[in-house]
Amino acid sequence: MSGLTSWPEPVVRVQSLSESGMRAIPERYVKAPSDRPSFTNETENHHQHVDIPVIDLTNLFGKDPTLHEETVRLIAVACEEWGFFQAANHGVSHELIERTREAWRHFFNMPLEFKQQYANMPTTYEGYGSRLGVQKGATLDWSDYFFLHYLPDSLRNHSKWPSQPSFCRELLSEYGAEVVKLGGRLLKAMSTNLGLKEDYLQNAFGGEDIGACLRVNFYPKCPQPDLTLGLSSHSDPGGMTFLLPDHDVAGLQVHKNGRWITVKPVPNAFIVNVGDQIQVLSNAIYKSVEHRVIVNSVKDRVSLAFFYNPKSDLLIEPAKELVSEEQPALYSPMTFDEYRLYIRTKGPCGKAQVESLGST
Ligand code: OGA
Ligand code: NI
């Protein structure tokens, strides 16, 4: 993990900047004009009602084979065409979701000194952080976060999880277990859709030994939301992401046909997206799609991104069944441990990394 031993500059909490009441954001957060959000486009997409697909998962868990098949098809189309969908009726208790989100709001509202005891380092990224990447002089994003390992058990360290609110650790264990269960079900649907054995993707991820981590994002109010981003454009490096967005503040934008679509969250749904590892395993039949987050001057936003990942030391490569003379393997094998060093060093870079994996 060379080069990932310390932050290149003193860490500034974006929440402190926001709460200081400053009218102009520091230069470090001002994006190049081409990366700034365009609030006119956003209005357009609301007029046209373009949004990522919403899929009701009720029948994925039901007994009716026709309805099951139909749901599986909808997932396939979403993964091929969007790399994103909103999953409603996903089986995770709404009450659990609500309580977990509130626990994290509570955490970010704790005094700075409390949160600082969890200050993270780029060696593992676990804890309270304010940047992704260690490039000196990089333009920064308008957000703070908390990152923790959920699986494997050997990496789960409860003492690195917030001790306050008091029920936070317990809730997280429960929340993680439920989301992992959902992840397993979706991997089956995806494998079937790809024409692979039902347990292909799960096995490629390490069977029971998958990795999973949680990144809770806190996007403070921003006095100049038109100049910056809460999270720069990236695709998720891992397997699959379950994003629990803020219950009343939008912010996630998905790149589609050269435009940025602002997702309108369906209450209690998860926003599910394909990560780079599934793009590789599916030999690009499923796409990990670029996304980013915009901020606003009115309300803080909290989101929970749960990353369902392959076991970190397995080689991930296109499924042999999906490789032929006409469809050669598009990516060379790599472990997820090696793969994620890139974003941990360079920060969010659109789709530059997965595109650099080309095997030819
Ligand atoms: C992420 C992410 C989106 C959001 O954490 O990888 O894309 O809405 N988050 O916070
Ligand atoms: Ni993401």
Coordinates of N, CA and C and ligand atoms in Angstrom, one line a residue, residues 231 234 236 291, ligand 2:
L231 N -19.7 14.8 -4.6 CA -18.9 13.7 -4.9 C -18.7 13.7 -6.4
H234 N -17.7 9.2 -10.8 CA -16.9 7.9 -10.6 C -17.8 6.8 -10.9
D236 N -18.5 2.8 -9.2 CA -18.1 2.2 -7.9 C -17.1 1.0 -8.2
H291 N -21.5 8.1 -12.0 CA -22.5 8.9 -11.2 C -21.7 10.0 -10.4
Ligands
NI2 NI -20.7 5.7 -6.0

